[in-house]
Coordinates of C-alpha atoms in Angstrom, one line a residue:
M1 CA -12.0 -29.6 -1.0
L2 CA -8.9 -31.3 0.8
P3 CA -8.6 -29.9 4.4
V4 CA -6.0 -27.4 4.0
D5 CA -3.5 -29.3 6.1
E6 CA -3.2 -31.4 3.8
I7 CA -2.6 -29.5 0.2
R8 CA 1.2 -28.4 -0.4
L9 CA 1.3 -25.3 -3.3
H10 CA 3.7 -26.0 -5.3
F11 CA 6.9 -23.8 -6.7
N12 CA 9.4 -24.3 -9.0
P13 CA 12.8 -25.1 -7.5
A14 CA 14.6 -23.0 -10.0
S15 CA 12.3 -20.0 -8.9
L16 CA 12.7 -20.4 -5.3
V17 CA 16.5 -20.1 -5.8
L18 CA 15.8 -16.9 -7.4
L19 CA 13.7 -15.8 -4.9
N20 CA 16.1 -16.3 -2.5
V21 CA 18.2 -14.1 -4.6
V22 CA 15.7 -11.3 -4.8
L23 CA 15.0 -11.5 -1.5
G24 CA 18.8 -11.4 -0.4
F25 CA 19.1 -8.1 -2.7
L26 CA 16.3 -6.6 -1.0
M27 CA 17.9 -7.3 2.6
F28 CA 21.0 -5.6 1.0
G29 CA 18.7 -3.0 -0.3
I30 CA 17.2 -2.2 2.9
A31 CA 21.0 -2.0 4.2
L32 CA 22.0 0.5 2.0
D33 CA 19.7 2.8 3.8
T34 CA 21.4 1.8 6.9
R35 CA 24.2 3.5 8.4
I36 CA 26.2 3.1 11.5
E37 CA 25.0 5.8 12.9
D38 CA 21.4 4.5 12.9
F39 CA 23.0 1.3 15.3
K40 CA 24.8 4.2 17.7
R41 CA 21.2 6.3 17.8
V42 CA 20.2 3.5 19.5
A43 CA 21.8 5.2 22.9
R44 CA 20.2 8.6 22.2
M45 CA 16.5 7.3 22.4
P46 CA 16.9 3.9 24.1
G47 CA 13.3 4.1 25.5
A48 CA 11.7 4.2 22.0
M49 CA 14.0 1.3 20.6
A50 CA 13.1 -1.2 23.3
V51 CA 9.5 -0.5 23.2
G52 CA 9.6 -1.0 19.4
I53 CA 11.9 -4.3 19.5
G54 CA 9.7 -5.6 22.3
A55 CA 6.8 -5.1 20.6
Q56 CA 8.3 -7.1 17.7
F57 CA 10.1 -10.0 19.1
V58 CA 7.7 -10.5 22.3
V59 CA 4.5 -8.8 22.3
L60 CA 3.1 -9.7 18.8
P61 CA 4.1 -13.3 18.9
A62 CA 2.4 -13.3 22.0
V63 CA -0.6 -11.5 21.0
T64 CA -1.2 -13.7 17.5
F65 CA -0.4 -17.5 19.7
A66 CA -3.5 -15.6 21.7
L67 CA -5.7 -14.6 18.7
T68 CA -5.0 -18.3 17.3
L69 CA -6.4 -19.7 20.1
V70 CA -9.6 -17.8 19.9
L71 CA -10.1 -18.3 16.3
K72 CA -9.0 -21.5 16.5
P73 CA -8.1 -21.7 12.6
A74 CA -6.8 -24.8 11.3
P75 CA -3.3 -26.0 12.8
S76 CA -1.8 -25.0 9.2
I77 CA -2.9 -21.5 9.0
A78 CA -2.0 -21.1 12.9
L79 CA 1.5 -21.9 11.8
G80 CA 1.6 -19.6 9.0
M81 CA 0.0 -16.5 11.4
I82 CA 3.1 -17.0 13.9
L83 CA 5.7 -17.3 11.1
V84 CA 4.2 -13.8 10.3
A85 CA 4.4 -12.7 13.5
C86 CA 7.9 -14.1 13.8
C87 CA 9.1 -12.4 10.6
P88 CA 11.1 -9.0 10.7
P89 CA 10.0 -5.8 9.6
G90 CA 8.8 -5.0 5.6
N91 CA 11.4 -3.0 3.6
I92 CA 8.5 -0.2 2.7
S93 CA 8.2 0.6 6.8
Q94 CA 10.3 3.6 6.2
I95 CA 7.8 5.1 3.4
L96 CA 4.7 4.4 5.5
T97 CA 6.3 6.2 8.4
H98 CA 7.4 9.2 6.3
R99 CA 3.7 9.5 5.1
A100 CA 2.6 8.9 8.2
G101 CA 4.4 11.7 9.7
G102 CA 6.0 9.7 11.7
N103 CA 9.7 9.6 13.0
V104 CA 11.5 8.3 10.4
A105 CA 14.3 8.6 12.0
L106 CA 13.5 6.2 14.3
S107 CA 11.8 3.3 11.9
V108 CA 15.3 3.6 10.5
S109 CA 16.9 2.3 13.1
M110 CA 14.3 -0.1 14.5
T111 CA 14.8 -1.7 11.2
A112 CA 17.9 -2.3 10.9
I113 CA 18.3 -3.6 14.6
S114 CA 14.9 -6.0 14.2
N115 CA 16.6 -7.2 10.9
A116 CA 20.0 -7.6 12.5
L117 CA 18.2 -9.9 15.3
S118 CA 15.3 -11.7 13.5
I119 CA 18.4 -13.3 12.0
V120 CA 18.7 -15.5 16.0
L121 CA 15.2 -14.7 17.2
M122 CA 12.8 -15.3 14.4
P123 CA 13.7 -19.0 14.3
L124 CA 13.8 -19.3 17.9
N125 CA 10.7 -17.6 18.6
F126 CA 8.8 -19.7 15.7
A127 CA 10.0 -22.9 17.1
F128 CA 8.9 -21.8 20.7
W129 CA 5.6 -20.1 20.1
G130 CA 4.4 -23.5 17.2
G131 CA 5.6 -25.9 19.6
L132 CA 4.0 -24.3 22.3
H133 CA 0.6 -24.3 19.9
P134 CA -1.7 -27.0 21.3
S135 CA -3.3 -28.4 17.8
A136 CA 0.1 -26.8 16.0
A137 CA 2.5 -28.5 17.8
P138 CA 1.3 -31.7 16.5
L139 CA 1.9 -30.6 12.8
L140 CA 5.3 -29.0 13.3
Q141 CA 6.8 -32.1 15.1
T142 CA 5.7 -34.2 11.8
I143 CA 7.5 -31.6 9.5
A144 CA 10.4 -32.5 12.0
L145 CA 12.0 -28.6 11.7
D146 CA 15.9 -27.9 12.9
P147 CA 15.7 -24.3 14.2
L148 CA 19.8 -24.2 13.2
D149 CA 18.7 -25.5 9.5
M150 CA 16.7 -22.5 9.1
L151 CA 19.0 -19.8 11.4
G152 CA 21.5 -20.7 8.7
H153 CA 19.1 -20.4 5.7
I154 CA 18.1 -16.9 7.3
V155 CA 21.7 -16.4 7.9
M156 CA 22.1 -16.3 4.0
I157 CA 19.6 -14.3 2.7
I158 CA 19.1 -12.0 5.3
G159 CA 22.5 -11.7 7.1
I160 CA 25.2 -12.0 4.7
P161 CA 22.9 -9.1 2.5
F162 CA 22.8 -6.9 5.0
V163 CA 26.0 -7.1 6.3
L164 CA 27.7 -6.1 3.2
G165 CA 25.2 -3.5 2.3
V166 CA 25.8 -1.4 5.6
A167 CA 29.6 -2.0 4.5
C168 CA 28.6 -0.8 1.3
A169 CA 27.2 2.2 2.4
H170 CA 29.7 3.0 4.6
R171 CA 32.9 2.3 2.5
L172 CA 31.2 3.6 -0.9
P173 CA 28.7 6.7 0.0
G174 CA 29.0 8.0 -3.5
L175 CA 27.7 4.7 -5.2
T176 CA 25.6 3.8 -2.0
A177 CA 23.3 7.0 -3.1
R178 CA 23.1 6.5 -7.0
I179 CA 22.1 2.6 -6.4
K180 CA 20.1 3.0 -3.3
K181 CA 16.6 4.2 -4.2
P182 CA 16.6 2.1 -7.7
A183 CA 17.6 -1.0 -5.8
R184 CA 15.3 -0.7 -3.4
I185 CA 12.4 -0.3 -6.0
L186 CA 13.8 -3.3 -8.2
S187 CA 13.9 -5.4 -5.6
F188 CA 10.4 -4.7 -4.0
L189 CA 9.0 -4.9 -7.3
A190 CA 10.6 -8.4 -8.0
L191 CA 9.3 -9.5 -4.6
I192 CA 5.8 -8.4 -5.6
A193 CA 6.4 -10.3 -8.8
F194 CA 7.4 -13.7 -7.2
I195 CA 4.5 -13.1 -4.7
V196 CA 1.7 -12.8 -7.4
G197 CA 3.7 -15.9 -9.1
A198 CA 3.7 -17.8 -6.2
I199 CA -0.3 -17.1 -6.2
A200 CA -0.9 -17.7 -9.5
G201 CA 0.7 -20.6 -9.8
N202 CA -1.4 -22.1 -7.0
W203 CA -4.6 -20.2 -8.3
R204 CA -7.1 -22.8 -7.6
Y205 CA -6.0 -23.3 -3.9
F206 CA -5.4 -19.8 -3.2
L207 CA -9.5 -19.1 -4.5
D208 CA -10.5 -22.3 -2.6
Y209 CA -8.8 -21.8 1.0
V210 CA -8.5 -17.4 1.2
G211 CA -12.0 -17.4 2.6
L212 CA -10.8 -19.7 5.3
V213 CA -7.7 -16.8 6.2
L214 CA -9.1 -13.6 4.9
L215 CA -10.9 -12.9 8.2
A216 CA -7.3 -13.9 10.3
V217 CA -5.2 -12.0 8.9
V218 CA -7.3 -9.0 8.6
L219 CA -7.7 -8.9 12.5
H220 CA -4.2 -10.2 12.6
D221 CA -2.7 -7.6 10.8
A222 CA -4.8 -4.9 12.7
L223 CA -3.7 -6.7 15.9
A224 CA -0.1 -5.4 15.1
F225 CA -0.5 -2.3 14.1
G226 CA -2.5 -2.3 17.6
T227 CA 0.0 -3.7 19.3
G228 CA 2.9 -1.7 18.4
Y229 CA 0.9 1.6 19.4
L230 CA -0.5 0.3 22.4
C231 CA 3.0 -0.8 23.8
A232 CA 4.5 3.0 22.4
R233 CA 1.5 4.8 24.0
L234 CA 1.6 2.8 27.8
S235 CA 5.2 3.6 27.3
G236 CA 4.8 7.5 27.0
L237 CA 6.1 7.7 23.9
A238 CA 5.0 11.1 22.0
D239 CA 2.9 10.4 19.0
Y240 CA 5.2 11.3 16.8
D241 CA 7.1 8.1 17.6
R242 CA 4.0 6.3 17.9
R243 CA 3.0 6.4 14.7
A244 CA 6.7 4.7 13.7
V245 CA 6.2 2.0 16.2
A246 CA 3.0 1.2 15.0
I247 CA 4.2 0.9 11.3
E248 CA 7.3 -0.9 12.1
V249 CA 5.3 -3.7 14.5
G250 CA 2.6 -3.5 12.0
I251 CA 4.5 -4.2 8.4
R252 CA 6.2 -7.8 8.4
N253 CA 7.9 -9.2 5.6
A254 CA 5.9 -11.8 4.4
G255 CA 8.0 -12.6 1.4
L256 CA 10.6 -13.7 3.8
G257 CA 7.8 -16.0 5.4
L258 CA 7.0 -17.3 1.9
V259 CA 10.8 -18.4 0.8
L260 CA 10.8 -20.1 4.5
I261 CA 7.2 -22.2 3.8
F262 CA 8.6 -23.1 0.2
S263 CA 11.7 -23.7 1.3
F264 CA 11.5 -25.7 5.3
F265 CA 7.7 -26.6 4.9
G266 CA 7.1 -27.9 1.9
G267 CA 4.6 -25.3 0.4
L268 CA 2.3 -26.3 3.2
G269 CA -1.3 -24.8 2.5
G270 CA -2.8 -23.0 5.5
M271 CA 0.9 -21.1 5.9
A272 CA 1.2 -20.1 2.1
V273 CA -1.9 -19.2 2.0
V274 CA -1.7 -17.1 5.1
A275 CA 1.8 -15.5 4.0
G276 CA 0.5 -15.0 0.3
V277 CA -2.7 -13.0 1.7
W278 CA -0.5 -10.9 4.4
G279 CA 1.7 -9.9 1.2
F280 CA -0.9 -7.7 0.0
W281 CA -3.2 -7.0 2.7
D282 CA -0.3 -6.0 4.8
I283 CA 1.0 -3.0 2.1
I284 CA -3.1 -1.5 1.6
A285 CA -3.7 -1.6 5.5
G286 CA -0.7 0.0 6.1
L287 CA -1.3 2.4 3.5
A288 CA -4.2 3.4 4.4
L289 CA -3.4 3.9 7.9
A290 CA -0.5 6.1 6.7
T291 CA -2.5 8.3 4.8
W292 CA -4.9 8.5 7.8
W293 CA -2.0 9.9 10.1
G294 CA -0.4 11.5 7.3
R295 CA -3.6 14.2 7.7
R296 CA -3.5 14.9 10.9
P297 CA -0.1 16.4 12.4
A298 CA 1.8 14.5 14.8
V299 CA 3.2 15.9 18.2
P300 CA 6.8 15.4 17.9

């Protein structure tokens, strides 16, 4: 069995183009649930928003970096963990927040702000923490990643669809009301199908290497939820808000990570396996946490 840093997972170029389209449609669907008022709402709860944004873009990448130093995984696995931590929240965070009895309005606003900020902060965050990592930095240098190229790609698959979705929601509320639920469900199912396809097409590699990343993914995911909750608690937020922040920080858009891994890293083994496993485990863990919380009334 080859070292995980030396393998490359394969994904059909035509399928990758289609995956980019699906991910753009997914971001469009998220934006259909976003209103201009969601951005204005930030002014009415600046403390909670600052905690959530800081936990996602500052604390979680730093905690992830520390976890990779403790676990000492293969360099490509460490890069995969850092990339996932730098991704914006996934599109099911509001559904899980509602199920958990948390502050859905805060979750919606955080998703909107986080996805907008991630257009710039995601490539910068990844370049910073990846370049700082003692074992992963040399591997990253061999890839010769250009953060500006990644930024341009993210603008195409997040920025433009997000702006179009917000504009549609603002200008065409009637049409938006009819299509937003089907669009969200269809895009989410399509994304899951592509993640399954990526795994199925490289099933042998996943079977060979999943054992290397499973513990890291489980611990990383638990730390992501815990980071959000602890930051909210230390900031004095009510339980109602803590649940929203915890889920928003814990749910990462691993599908976006997978697209970037195939687009910029040539399907680098450890990175792709981490993103693929995270895509499923994160949903399972998030649903379990939300269900557990939902049985315990939150204090507004």
